[in-house]
Amino acid sequence: MTYEVQTQEIAKKLLASTQENRSFLANLRDKLRLDDQLLAWTMENPHLRVQLFRFIDALPALRSKTEIAAHLQEYLGDASVELPTALKSMLNFASPDSVPGQVAATTVTTAVEALAHRYIAGENIQQVIKTIERLRREKMAFTVDLLGEAVITETEAQSYQQRYLDLIEQLTAAAKSWSVVEQIDAADGDLLPKVQVSVKLTAFYSQFDPLDAVGSENRVSERIRVLLRRAQELGAAVHFDMEQYDYKDITLSILKKILLEEEFKTRTDIGMTIQAYLRDSEADARGLIDWAKIRGYPITIRLVKGAYWDQETIKAVQKHWPQPVYNDKTATDANFEKITQILLENHQYIYTAIGSHNVRSQAKAIAIAQALNVPRRAFEMQVLYGMGDKLAKAIASQGYRVRVYAPYGELLPGMAYLIRRLLENTANSSFLRQNLENRPIEELLAPPDPSINTEYQPPHTGFTGVADSDYSIEETRRQTAQAIATVRSALGKTYLPLINGTNVSTQDTVDSVNPSQPSEIVGTIGLASIDQAETAIQAAKAAFPSWRKTPPQKRADILRQAAQIMETRRAELSAWIVLEVGKPVREADAEVSEAIDFCRYYAEEMERLAAGVNYDVLGETNRYIYQPRGIAVVISPWNFPLAIACGMTVAALVAGNSTILKPAETSSVIAAKLAEILVSAGVPQGVFQYLPGKGSQVGAYLVNHIDTHIIAFTGSQEVGCRIYADAAILKPGQKHMKRVIAEMGGKNGIIIDESADLDQAVAGVVQSAFGYSGQKCSACSRVIVVKSVYDNFVERLIEATKSLNVGAAELPSTKVGPVIDATAQAWIREYIAIGKTEAKLALEVPVPETGYFVPPTIFIDVPRDGKIAQEEIFGPVLAVIKAENFVDALNIANSTNYALTGGLYSRTPSHIAIAETDFEVGNLYINRTITGAIVARQPFGGFKLSGVGSKAGGPDYLLQFLEPHTITENIQRQGFAPIAGAE
């Protein structure tokens, strides 16, 4: 049954109620209100909408009218914005601290606060209770939501739980004086809870992560049980909101388990949420119904459209994952109606709450409920506070239970919520906007077409990388755990050098051990001798003539085959990385992606370069082509044992060079796995050779050999500079200059200015500084904070770092694992001792006793010229430096000998523009982490003493492995040459 006739009848009545003419004075008043004008202007001007919402996002961080006025001019004075006359005249002040500037700041701030108060039910409990009591007088129920759920520390998670416990106590205490309103407080002869709160699971645990599904469940569940017990004692209902798609499956799983426990199994005052814009939401709804049948007691399912469309779509595009949300509003609306019918048809098992501001969506639900005689207890309508007031009153006037979702909290944490509401109100597809624009009734109430179901297609910008693993999927987590177990059972084997296609025995060996558990031998490595290195050079020399003439397309295809093998073996390769170098699971997986991307990107790049360039003129051809150089020696590091080793090696190979890989001793097992893959992919013997050995002996011999043409190195500044110097010396019999490509680390800083989003900044700094225990070339080791936000930032930084889980790399809960070996451990501890003499120790996180662990350590009030502020430590040690202002911060950031990566957290457009030109780094990251560069998206490399050569994963990289040639031919014969177009 379609219920279309009834839906149209009900919808037209509701629509008429929402479009009733208001008094002339009321309309005039709203036209004079700047907050109304702001909304109207954003609907008319998309560029103004973007810039105004960015300004509103920054507004709570601005501490003076002068700052507000300056940001107003910077955001709204952007060339892309066509300002309405009223705004243009308001912003026409000469200086932000002038009287007109102060007036503009006050006027706009007042308007934004008025906007916020439209959608936020109050800034404190007294205001919220006042709002609730007004709603109850209008015969509307409520659910209260605490704003500020971006929990990044365990202190904040515990505070969030306590605030909800306090909120329930305060609301239920106030409710004792409320008389019963039959329409909302009773149904089918039963009294309903007068108080309801809405909560978000992720706010109960700062390290909530689908990868650590079990750990997250254990930590969250006990806190939820405490909340549910207290709510029951006081007679309050609890509803669980749904958040980002990543958290959906684990959220539903946790709640289903808890609500099947004997203590909570009979509770009917608890609810969950389904988001209809998700493509798998129908399956989730049916799954909840099946679960409710087993449980035997109904819960409420709140059906909403969904509030994170932009965020979900952007993440899917960036991660190369399928778009989890419907791309078209029409498809979401159709799915919403379909699920509405499914839920209401199962009213004996679940209660349904229809959350929508779309008149048709609510009318369809009412039509179905009427036709099926759904009991009043099993059915209610919901709207957001300030978003569907007229619709809510119209539905309530017909005797239905309407519940208003009422957020409350301070303006700062409420800003993200406000932006979402403004986006919804002003979007072209918004029913509220279309209704305001007086679209034809037939158009507003037309049934959505379920056949419209497209996938978002981002503009094609070139190379498309491989997708990382999605750990929100249970099967992916299972495969990861299985791969670690399988690899662990294969530990302890011996890996010998591969020379001219044969694995050769060696006199010396070394054990590669698991840094999380050093007694566990990952593999025994055969260390090549100088004689074996010479044999490898001669084999490479013999193989070169044939390989250089192998068509570039064929060489590229071998790389693509290697990438395919890696993709097939992704979980296994990740496990080897986890166990041999102590890299946590998610970061190990990303490294496999990077290796795959290097293979595919450099394959494409070689095919592009192989075409050459023609500069022909009449009577003469001029071709610009590239040819291989000769023998490449790749000296790879342990911190990216697969990705960097693979990237440098396959770049050399696809360019037609014979290549010898000399990996770091501590990661030679993973390098052996890379060697296996390259051989399986079809690299001929002698063309690629795997030569583990001591860097001071074998590495030095290869660097100094007269037949070496290219040295590609990633490692320390000390070794890199020595290689550069040695390679510059012309040896007897050497007929070429050696090309050195060297990446030599950094002392990377992140600037936090006064306008930064501190939620974002703290989380980004923690990830950048302590991800993989600070052992990335790109890791943040300095954070430079403008003094006006210094104390607040430092307090939250310390608490967020305390909250990190430190442990063995293979544990899914681990955010910080071990350092690579005992030498590194001792080195970093020496720097911590130095730090204690130079600065104030703010934090040393406890770490396991077994394994090469170093405490995540934070020093504050660090002198800008201190050793821990200037020298690369390569470990989980962070120096926090106070700056007077942004200019001072930039000077501090640029004060080291390095120039690799840097970051800026700011919402001040002029600061961002200055950083783009004046921040001396090879890779600048704005308002995000400074680690995790992606091939062909963020080509990676620095300058000053951070390295020499073009950026890895970029369009210039392969040129370093090639020699350019120009070939000119005179094509005239006896004065004759073909002339295009001539007879």
Short mmCIF file of C-alpha atoms in Angstrom, two decimals, residues 465-836:
data_model
loop_
_atom_site.label_atom_id
_atom_site.label_comp_id
_atom_site.label_asym_id
_atom_site.label_seq_id
_atom_site.Cartn_x
_atom_site.Cartn_y
_atom_site.Cartn_z
CA GLY A 465 45.36 6.03 -5.03
CA VAL A 466 44.39 2.75 -3.41
CA ALA A 467 41.93 2.71 -0.52
CA ASP A 468 43.17 2.15 3.03
CA SER A 469 41.48 -0.60 5.03
CA ASP A 470 38.22 0.44 6.68
CA TYR A 471 38.36 -0.83 10.24
CA SER A 472 34.73 0.02 10.93
CA ILE A 473 34.02 -3.21 9.00
CA GLU A 474 34.10 -6.25 11.29
CA GLU A 475 35.47 -8.57 8.60
CA THR A 476 38.45 -6.25 8.04
CA ARG A 477 39.25 -6.36 11.74
CA ARG A 478 39.01 -10.15 11.72
CA GLN A 479 41.36 -10.42 8.73
CA THR A 480 43.86 -8.14 10.45
CA ALA A 481 43.91 -10.23 13.61
CA GLN A 482 44.22 -13.42 11.56
CA ALA A 483 47.12 -11.97 9.53
CA ILE A 484 49.04 -11.07 12.69
CA ALA A 485 48.53 -14.60 14.02
CA THR A 486 49.61 -16.13 10.71
CA VAL A 487 52.72 -13.97 10.43
CA ARG A 488 53.61 -14.66 14.05
CA SER A 489 53.62 -18.37 13.27
CA ALA A 490 56.13 -17.72 10.47
CA LEU A 491 58.64 -15.75 12.54
CA GLY A 492 62.26 -16.79 13.00
CA LYS A 493 63.18 -17.69 9.42
CA THR A 494 66.46 -16.71 7.79
CA TYR A 495 66.56 -14.11 4.99
CA LEU A 496 69.62 -14.09 2.75
CA PRO A 497 70.86 -11.53 0.22
CA LEU A 498 69.48 -11.89 -3.31
CA ILE A 499 72.38 -11.50 -5.74
CA ASN A 500 71.91 -12.04 -9.47
CA GLY A 501 68.73 -14.00 -8.87
CA THR A 502 70.12 -16.29 -6.16
CA ASN A 503 69.88 -16.17 -2.38
CA VAL A 504 73.48 -16.47 -1.16
CA SER A 505 74.78 -17.60 2.23
CA THR A 506 76.66 -15.14 4.41
CA GLN A 507 79.26 -15.39 7.12
CA ASP A 508 77.58 -12.86 9.39
CA THR A 509 73.96 -12.68 10.51
CA VAL A 510 71.88 -10.45 12.75
CA ASP A 511 68.52 -11.04 14.40
CA SER A 512 65.67 -8.64 13.70
CA VAL A 513 63.42 -8.54 16.75
CA ASN A 514 59.95 -7.30 17.64
CA PRO A 515 60.41 -3.94 19.43
CA SER A 516 57.26 -4.57 21.46
CA GLN A 517 58.72 -7.86 22.69
CA PRO A 518 62.47 -8.04 22.01
CA SER A 519 62.71 -11.71 22.93
CA GLU A 520 60.65 -12.48 19.83
CA ILE A 521 62.90 -12.90 16.77
CA VAL A 522 61.11 -11.79 13.61
CA GLY A 523 63.84 -13.12 11.36
CA THR A 524 67.56 -13.75 11.02
CA ILE A 525 69.24 -11.60 8.39
CA GLY A 526 72.23 -12.68 6.39
CA LEU A 527 74.59 -9.70 6.17
CA ALA A 528 76.36 -9.35 2.84
CA SER A 529 80.12 -8.95 2.71
CA ILE A 530 82.14 -6.46 0.66
CA ASP A 531 82.94 -9.22 -1.84
CA GLN A 532 79.25 -10.00 -2.22
CA ALA A 533 78.54 -6.30 -2.70
CA GLU A 534 81.07 -6.26 -5.54
CA THR A 535 79.40 -9.32 -7.08
CA ALA A 536 76.07 -7.52 -6.91
CA ILE A 537 77.52 -4.43 -8.63
CA GLN A 538 78.93 -6.56 -11.45
CA ALA A 539 75.59 -8.40 -11.87
CA ALA A 540 73.77 -5.07 -12.00
CA LYS A 541 76.25 -3.78 -14.56
CA ALA A 542 75.77 -6.86 -16.75
CA ALA A 543 71.97 -6.64 -16.53
CA PHE A 544 71.78 -2.94 -17.33
CA PRO A 545 72.11 -2.96 -21.15
CA SER A 546 69.13 -5.27 -21.58
CA TRP A 547 66.99 -3.59 -18.92
CA ARG A 548 67.57 -0.07 -20.27
CA LYS A 549 66.24 -1.23 -23.65
CA THR A 550 63.20 -2.93 -22.15
CA PRO A 551 60.19 -0.84 -23.30
CA PRO A 552 59.02 1.58 -20.60
CA GLN A 553 55.50 0.18 -20.92
CA LYS A 554 56.77 -3.28 -19.97
CA ARG A 555 58.70 -1.91 -17.00
CA ALA A 556 55.58 -0.02 -15.90
CA ASP A 557 53.48 -3.18 -16.16
CA ILE A 558 55.90 -4.99 -13.82
CA LEU A 559 55.32 -2.24 -11.24
CA ARG A 560 51.57 -2.59 -11.64
CA GLN A 561 51.89 -6.33 -11.10
CA ALA A 562 53.91 -5.69 -7.93
CA ALA A 563 51.18 -3.34 -6.72
CA GLN A 564 48.56 -5.99 -7.35
CA ILE A 565 50.51 -8.57 -5.35
CA MET A 566 50.85 -6.09 -2.47
CA GLU A 567 47.14 -5.37 -2.53
CA THR A 568 46.40 -9.10 -2.35
CA ARG A 569 48.85 -9.47 0.54
CA ARG A 570 47.86 -6.21 2.28
CA ALA A 571 46.93 -7.65 5.68
CA GLU A 572 50.01 -9.89 5.75
CA LEU A 573 52.40 -7.06 4.83
CA SER A 574 50.81 -4.83 7.48
CA ALA A 575 51.38 -7.58 10.04
CA TRP A 576 55.08 -7.83 9.16
CA ILE A 577 55.41 -4.05 9.62
CA VAL A 578 53.59 -4.21 12.96
CA LEU A 579 55.81 -6.97 14.29
CA GLU A 580 59.21 -5.99 12.88
CA VAL A 581 59.25 -2.23 13.45
CA GLY A 582 56.50 -1.80 16.07
CA LYS A 583 54.19 0.35 13.96
CA PRO A 584 50.52 0.35 15.12
CA VAL A 585 48.02 -1.43 12.89
CA ARG A 586 46.27 1.50 11.21
CA GLU A 587 49.55 3.22 10.37
CA ALA A 588 51.04 -0.02 9.05
CA ASP A 589 48.05 -0.41 6.75
CA ALA A 590 48.50 3.14 5.44
CA GLU A 591 52.13 2.32 4.69
CA VAL A 592 51.09 -0.61 2.49
CA SER A 593 48.77 1.77 0.64
CA GLU A 594 51.67 4.16 0.07
CA ALA A 595 53.86 1.39 -1.36
CA ILE A 596 51.08 0.34 -3.73
CA ASP A 597 50.54 3.96 -4.78
CA PHE A 598 54.25 4.45 -5.47
CA CYS A 599 54.21 1.48 -7.85
CA ARG A 600 51.16 2.64 -9.76
CA TYR A 601 52.02 6.33 -9.80
CA TYR A 602 55.59 5.87 -10.99
CA ALA A 603 54.35 3.44 -13.64
CA GLU A 604 52.04 6.17 -14.98
CA GLU A 605 54.77 8.79 -14.71
CA MET A 606 57.27 6.70 -16.68
CA GLU A 607 54.76 6.21 -19.46
CA ARG A 608 54.20 9.99 -19.53
CA LEU A 609 57.92 10.74 -19.64
CA ALA A 610 58.60 8.01 -22.20
CA ALA A 611 56.56 9.93 -24.77
CA GLY A 612 59.17 12.69 -24.64
CA VAL A 613 58.58 16.10 -26.18
CA ASN A 614 58.78 17.13 -29.83
CA TYR A 615 60.08 20.57 -30.78
CA ASP A 616 59.98 20.03 -34.54
CA VAL A 617 60.39 22.80 -37.10
CA LEU A 618 60.04 22.67 -40.85
CA GLY A 619 62.77 20.44 -42.27
CA GLU A 620 64.02 19.29 -38.88
CA THR A 621 62.86 17.03 -36.06
CA ASN A 622 63.80 17.80 -32.47
CA ARG A 623 63.04 15.20 -29.86
CA TYR A 624 63.58 15.57 -26.13
CA ILE A 625 63.73 12.13 -24.52
CA TYR A 626 64.85 10.45 -21.31
CA GLN A 627 67.22 7.51 -20.85
CA PRO A 628 68.28 5.52 -17.77
CA ARG A 629 71.42 6.51 -15.87
CA GLY A 630 72.90 3.17 -14.86
CA ILE A 631 73.17 1.51 -11.44
CA ALA A 632 71.06 2.86 -8.58
CA VAL A 633 71.87 2.14 -4.94
CA VAL A 634 68.86 2.49 -2.63
CA ILE A 635 69.61 2.88 1.09
CA SER A 636 66.27 2.71 2.85
CA PRO A 637 65.26 3.46 6.47
CA TRP A 638 63.50 1.37 9.08
CA ASN A 639 60.68 3.80 9.92
CA PHE A 640 58.84 3.24 6.62
CA PRO A 641 60.37 -0.15 5.85
CA LEU A 642 58.02 -1.00 2.99
CA ALA A 643 56.80 2.31 1.55
CA ILE A 644 60.08 4.24 1.33
CA ALA A 645 62.12 1.19 0.31
CA CYS A 646 59.53 0.42 -2.35
CA GLY A 647 59.19 4.00 -3.58
CA MET A 648 62.90 4.61 -4.11
CA THR A 649 63.45 1.13 -5.59
CA VAL A 650 60.60 1.07 -8.09
CA ALA A 651 61.35 4.64 -9.20
CA ALA A 652 64.87 3.56 -10.10
CA LEU A 653 63.66 0.36 -11.75
CA VAL A 654 60.87 1.81 -13.87
CA ALA A 655 63.31 4.45 -15.13
CA GLY A 656 65.40 1.58 -16.53
CA ASN A 657 68.20 1.46 -13.95
CA SER A 658 69.61 -1.68 -12.38
CA THR A 659 68.91 -1.32 -8.67
CA ILE A 660 70.48 -2.60 -5.45
CA LEU A 661 68.42 -2.26 -2.27
CA LYS A 662 70.42 -1.95 0.96
CA PRO A 663 67.76 -1.78 3.72
CA ALA A 664 68.20 -0.80 7.35
CA GLU A 665 69.25 -3.81 9.43
CA THR A 666 66.29 -3.47 11.80
CA SER A 667 63.75 -3.77 8.97
CA SER A 668 65.42 -6.21 6.61
CA VAL A 669 62.70 -8.87 6.88
CA ILE A 670 60.12 -6.50 5.40
CA ALA A 671 62.63 -5.52 2.69
CA ALA A 672 63.01 -9.24 1.93
CA LYS A 673 59.23 -9.44 1.47
CA LEU A 674 59.47 -6.52 -0.98
CA ALA A 675 62.21 -8.38 -2.83
CA GLU A 676 59.97 -11.47 -3.11
CA ILE A 677 57.19 -9.32 -4.56
CA LEU A 678 59.39 -7.59 -7.15
CA VAL A 679 60.81 -10.90 -8.33
CA SER A 680 57.32 -12.43 -8.51
CA ALA A 681 56.15 -9.40 -10.51
CA GLY A 682 58.77 -10.12 -13.16
CA VAL A 683 61.87 -8.02 -12.46
CA PRO A 684 64.73 -9.94 -14.18
CA GLN A 685 67.70 -11.33 -12.23
CA GLY A 686 70.51 -8.87 -11.80
CA VAL A 687 68.21 -5.95 -12.47
CA PHE A 688 67.06 -5.89 -8.85
CA GLN A 689 69.13 -7.19 -5.95
CA TYR A 690 68.47 -7.29 -2.21
CA LEU A 691 71.64 -6.65 -0.23
CA PRO A 692 71.21 -6.38 3.55
CA GLY A 693 74.41 -5.44 5.29
CA LYS A 694 76.10 -3.03 7.66
CA GLY A 695 75.71 0.54 6.49
CA SER A 696 79.21 1.53 7.55
CA GLN A 697 80.68 -1.27 5.42
CA VAL A 698 78.44 -2.46 2.58
CA GLY A 699 76.54 0.83 2.35
CA ALA A 700 79.73 2.86 2.19
CA TYR A 701 81.23 0.49 -0.40
CA LEU A 702 78.22 0.84 -2.70
CA VAL A 703 78.18 4.63 -2.34
CA ASN A 704 81.86 4.96 -3.21
CA HIS A 705 81.86 2.45 -6.07
CA ILE A 706 82.84 3.92 -9.44
CA ASP A 707 79.99 2.08 -11.21
CA THR A 708 77.27 3.57 -8.98
CA HIS A 709 75.33 6.30 -10.81
CA ILE A 710 72.53 7.14 -8.39
CA ILE A 711 72.27 6.98 -4.60
CA ALA A 712 68.75 7.28 -3.16
CA PHE A 713 68.93 7.64 0.61
CA THR A 714 66.52 8.28 3.47
CA GLY A 715 67.90 8.52 6.99
CA SER A 716 69.83 10.73 9.37
CA GLN A 717 71.40 14.09 8.51
CA GLU A 718 74.82 12.81 9.59
CA VAL A 719 74.81 9.83 7.23
CA GLY A 720 73.13 11.78 4.43
CA CYS A 721 75.77 14.50 4.47
CA ARG A 722 78.54 11.89 4.48
CA ILE A 723 76.97 10.19 1.44
CA TYR A 724 76.65 13.54 -0.32
CA ALA A 725 80.31 14.33 0.33
CA ASP A 726 81.57 10.88 -0.69
CA ALA A 727 79.52 10.88 -3.88
CA ALA A 728 81.00 14.21 -4.91
CA ILE A 729 84.53 12.79 -5.02
CA LEU A 730 85.56 11.70 -8.52
CA LYS A 731 87.29 8.31 -8.21
CA PRO A 732 89.94 6.98 -10.64
CA GLY A 733 88.17 5.35 -13.59
CA GLN A 734 84.84 7.06 -12.84
CA LYS A 735 83.31 8.63 -15.96
CA HIS A 736 80.22 10.32 -14.53
CA MET A 737 79.03 12.49 -11.66
CA LYS A 738 76.85 10.66 -9.17
CA ARG A 739 73.33 11.84 -8.50
CA VAL A 740 72.35 11.89 -4.81
CA ILE A 741 68.73 11.98 -3.66
CA ALA A 742 68.67 12.34 0.14
CA GLU A 743 65.89 12.88 2.65
CA MET A 744 67.46 13.67 6.01
CA GLY A 745 64.73 14.42 8.54
CA GLY A 746 63.41 17.52 10.22
CA LYS A 747 62.64 19.45 13.39
CA ASN A 748 59.05 20.01 12.47
CA GLY A 749 56.91 22.65 14.14
CA ILE A 750 53.21 23.38 14.33
CA ILE A 751 52.01 26.92 15.03
CA ILE A 752 48.83 27.47 17.05
CA ASP A 753 47.54 31.02 16.71
CA GLU A 754 44.87 32.84 18.70
CA SER A 755 42.07 31.96 16.26
CA ALA A 756 42.78 28.20 16.12
CA ASP A 757 40.09 25.61 16.76
CA LEU A 758 41.67 24.10 19.87
CA ASP A 759 39.67 20.85 19.62
CA GLN A 760 41.17 20.33 16.19
CA ALA A 761 44.60 21.66 17.12
CA VAL A 762 45.09 19.50 20.22
CA ALA A 763 44.00 16.33 18.42
CA GLY A 764 46.19 17.15 15.41
CA VAL A 765 49.30 17.89 17.48
CA VAL A 766 48.88 14.72 19.56
CA GLN A 767 48.58 12.58 16.43
CA SER A 768 51.45 14.36 14.66
CA ALA A 769 53.79 14.18 17.67
CA PHE A 770 53.07 10.73 19.09
CA GLY A 771 51.83 8.71 16.10
CA TYR A 772 54.36 5.88 15.60
CA SER A 773 56.09 7.20 18.72
CA GLY A 774 57.34 10.30 16.91
CA GLN A 775 59.51 8.19 14.58
CA LYS A 776 58.41 9.77 11.32
CA CYS A 777 60.51 12.23 9.34
CA SER A 778 57.40 14.42 9.29
CA ALA A 779 56.53 14.10 13.01
CA CYS A 780 55.84 17.21 15.07
CA SER A 781 58.54 17.77 17.68
CA ARG A 782 57.81 21.45 18.38
CA VAL A 783 54.50 23.19 18.91
CA ILE A 784 54.69 26.98 18.96
CA VAL A 785 51.70 28.54 20.67
CA VAL A 786 50.66 32.20 20.73
CA LYS A 787 50.58 33.31 24.38
CA SER A 788 46.89 34.26 24.47
CA VAL A 789 45.87 30.59 24.04
CA TYR A 790 49.00 28.98 25.48
CA ASP A 791 47.68 27.95 28.91
CA ASN A 792 44.39 26.59 27.58
CA PHE A 793 46.13 24.67 24.80
CA VAL A 794 48.79 23.20 27.09
CA GLU A 795 46.22 22.02 29.63
CA ARG A 796 44.23 20.14 27.01
CA LEU A 797 47.36 18.86 25.23
CA ILE A 798 48.60 17.25 28.44
CA GLU A 799 45.23 15.65 29.20
CA ALA A 800 44.84 14.37 25.62
CA THR A 801 48.32 12.81 25.68
CA LYS A 802 47.63 11.21 29.07
CA SER A 803 44.60 9.57 27.48
CA LEU A 804 46.60 7.74 24.78
CA ASN A 805 46.90 3.98 25.05
CA VAL A 806 50.57 2.92 25.09
CA GLY A 807 51.32 -0.74 24.39
CA ALA A 808 52.41 -3.46 21.99
CA ALA A 809 51.95 -2.41 18.39
CA GLU A 810 49.70 -5.34 17.47
CA LEU A 811 47.07 -4.44 20.08
CA PRO A 812 44.15 -2.69 18.37
CA SER A 813 43.91 -0.23 21.26
CA THR A 814 47.50 0.98 20.90
CA LYS A 815 48.02 4.56 19.81
CA VAL A 816 51.70 4.74 20.88
CA GLY A 817 53.94 1.71 20.49
CA PRO A 818 57.66 1.12 21.13
CA VAL A 819 60.64 2.82 19.52
CA ILE A 820 62.71 0.77 17.12
CA ASP A 821 65.51 -0.61 19.32
CA ALA A 822 67.57 -0.23 22.49
CA THR A 823 69.94 2.27 20.87
CA ALA A 824 67.05 4.57 19.92
CA GLN A 825 65.53 4.13 23.36
CA ALA A 826 68.76 5.23 25.07
CA TRP A 827 69.24 8.13 22.62
CA ILE A 828 65.75 9.51 23.28
CA ARG A 829 66.10 9.10 27.05
CA GLU A 830 69.27 11.22 26.88
CA TYR A 831 67.29 14.00 25.24
CA ILE A 832 64.57 13.71 27.88
CA ALA A 833 67.30 14.18 30.51
CA ILE A 834 68.53 17.27 28.63
CA GLY A 835 64.97 18.58 28.44
CA LYS A 836 64.62 18.36 32.21
#
